[in-house]
Structures are given as C-alpha cells and as structure tokens.
Short mmCIF file of C-alpha atoms in Angstrom, two decimals:
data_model
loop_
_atom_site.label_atom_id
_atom_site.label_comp_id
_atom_site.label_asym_id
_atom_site.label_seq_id
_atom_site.Cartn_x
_atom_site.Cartn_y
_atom_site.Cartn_z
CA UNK A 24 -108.75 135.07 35.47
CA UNK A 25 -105.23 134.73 36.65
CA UNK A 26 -103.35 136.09 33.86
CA UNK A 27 -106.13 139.08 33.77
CA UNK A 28 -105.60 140.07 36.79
CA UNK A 29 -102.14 140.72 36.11
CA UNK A 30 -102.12 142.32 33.56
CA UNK A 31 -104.60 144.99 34.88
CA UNK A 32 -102.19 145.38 37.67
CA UNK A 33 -99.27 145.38 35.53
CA UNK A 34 -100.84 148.05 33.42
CA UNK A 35 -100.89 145.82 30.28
CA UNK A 36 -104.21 147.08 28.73
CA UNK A 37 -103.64 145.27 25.53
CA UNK A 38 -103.06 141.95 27.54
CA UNK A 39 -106.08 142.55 29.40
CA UNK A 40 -108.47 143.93 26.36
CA UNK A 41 -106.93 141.06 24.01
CA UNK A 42 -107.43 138.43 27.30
CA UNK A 43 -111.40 139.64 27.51
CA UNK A 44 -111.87 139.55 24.18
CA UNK A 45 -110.41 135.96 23.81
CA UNK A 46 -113.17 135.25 26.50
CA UNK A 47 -113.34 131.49 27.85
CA UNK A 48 -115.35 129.30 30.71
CA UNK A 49 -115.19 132.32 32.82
CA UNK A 50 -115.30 135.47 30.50
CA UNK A 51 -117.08 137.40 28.63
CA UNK A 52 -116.84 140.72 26.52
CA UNK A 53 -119.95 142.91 26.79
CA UNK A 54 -119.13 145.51 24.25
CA UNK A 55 -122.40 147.05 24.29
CA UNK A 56 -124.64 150.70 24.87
CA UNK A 57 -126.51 148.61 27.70
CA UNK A 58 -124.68 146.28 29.74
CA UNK A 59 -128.06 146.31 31.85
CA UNK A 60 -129.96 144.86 29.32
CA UNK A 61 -127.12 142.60 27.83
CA UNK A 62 -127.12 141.12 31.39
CA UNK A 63 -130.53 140.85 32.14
CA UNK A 64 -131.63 137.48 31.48
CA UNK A 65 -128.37 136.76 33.90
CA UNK A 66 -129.33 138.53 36.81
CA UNK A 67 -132.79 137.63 36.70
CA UNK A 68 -132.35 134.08 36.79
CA UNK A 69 -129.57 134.41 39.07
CA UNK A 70 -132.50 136.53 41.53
CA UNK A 71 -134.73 133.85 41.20
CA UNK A 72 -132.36 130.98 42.43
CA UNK A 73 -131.26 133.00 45.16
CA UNK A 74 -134.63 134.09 46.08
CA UNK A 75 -135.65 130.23 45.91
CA UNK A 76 -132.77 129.39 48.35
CA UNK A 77 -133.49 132.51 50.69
CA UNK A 78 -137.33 130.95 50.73
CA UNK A 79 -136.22 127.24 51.79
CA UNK A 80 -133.54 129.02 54.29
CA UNK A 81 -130.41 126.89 52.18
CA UNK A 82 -127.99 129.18 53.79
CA UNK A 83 -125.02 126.87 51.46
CA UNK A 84 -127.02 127.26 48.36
CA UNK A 85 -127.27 130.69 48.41
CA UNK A 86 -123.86 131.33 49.19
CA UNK A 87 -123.30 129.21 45.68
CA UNK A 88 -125.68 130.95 43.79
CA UNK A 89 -123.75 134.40 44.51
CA UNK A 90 -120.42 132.83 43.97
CA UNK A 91 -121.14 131.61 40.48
CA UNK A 92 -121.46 135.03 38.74
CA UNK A 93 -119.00 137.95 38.96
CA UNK A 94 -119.05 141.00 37.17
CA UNK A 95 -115.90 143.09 36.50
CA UNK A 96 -116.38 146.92 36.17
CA UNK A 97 -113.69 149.00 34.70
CA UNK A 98 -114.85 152.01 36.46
CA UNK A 99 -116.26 152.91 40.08
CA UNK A 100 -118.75 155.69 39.31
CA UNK A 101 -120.92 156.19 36.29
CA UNK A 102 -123.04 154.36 34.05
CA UNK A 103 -120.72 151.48 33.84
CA UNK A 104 -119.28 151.59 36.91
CA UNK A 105 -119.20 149.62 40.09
CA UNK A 106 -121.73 151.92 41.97
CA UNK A 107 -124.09 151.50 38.77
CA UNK A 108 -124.49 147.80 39.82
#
C-alpha cells in the first residue's frame, strides 16, 4: 500500500497500474464494466457482519469490520467514482 501510495503522488502511473495489477494480501485489480457487481458478494457480507455487530451493540467489532475493507477510487464523480460508492 506504501509504495502505491507513492507513486500516485509521485505521478508514476505505470508504478501504480503495474503495483495494482501485481495485486497481493491487500490488493486487488477490478478491471471490469461493473465494479458493483464484481464487489457484491464483498459488501454484502461485509453488511451483514456489521449489521450483526450493530444488533449485539459490539461498538469494537464494528469498528473492525469497517476497517478490514477499503476501496480505492480513481475518480470522485461518476460511475466509478468516490461519490458512486
């Protein structure tokens, strides 16, 4: 995640597109039409965990279950954007 990061601030985007692409324990490449649906099965569990831990009022596990995924948009607006999401 490290050496992403820098590139993208560095402006390397061949560093950063060969770095995703590589992916690893904590990356992946969706190169896809519809991220939505690529991530579905994702979010969905991830919903139902969180809704499990908002239910039993685990305050800690909740805080885990949002900290485990992260997703990195390339854009703010539009379909793949941040505000999509």
């Amino acid at each position: 995640i490290g050496a992403l990061a820098q590139a993208i601030r560095q402006g390397d985007t061949d560093t950063a597109i060969d770095l995703l692409r590589a992916g690893g324990d904590r990356i992946a490449w969706l190169d896809t039409d519809d991220p939505a649906e690529a991530l579905r099965a994702t979010r969905v569990a991830r919903a139902a965990e969180l809704r499990q831990a908002a239910l039993l009022g685990d305050a800690g596990s909740a805080l885990a279950i949002l900290d485990s995924h992260r997703l990195l948009c390339a854009h703010r607006h539009g379909p793949f954007g941040v505000a999509q999401w």
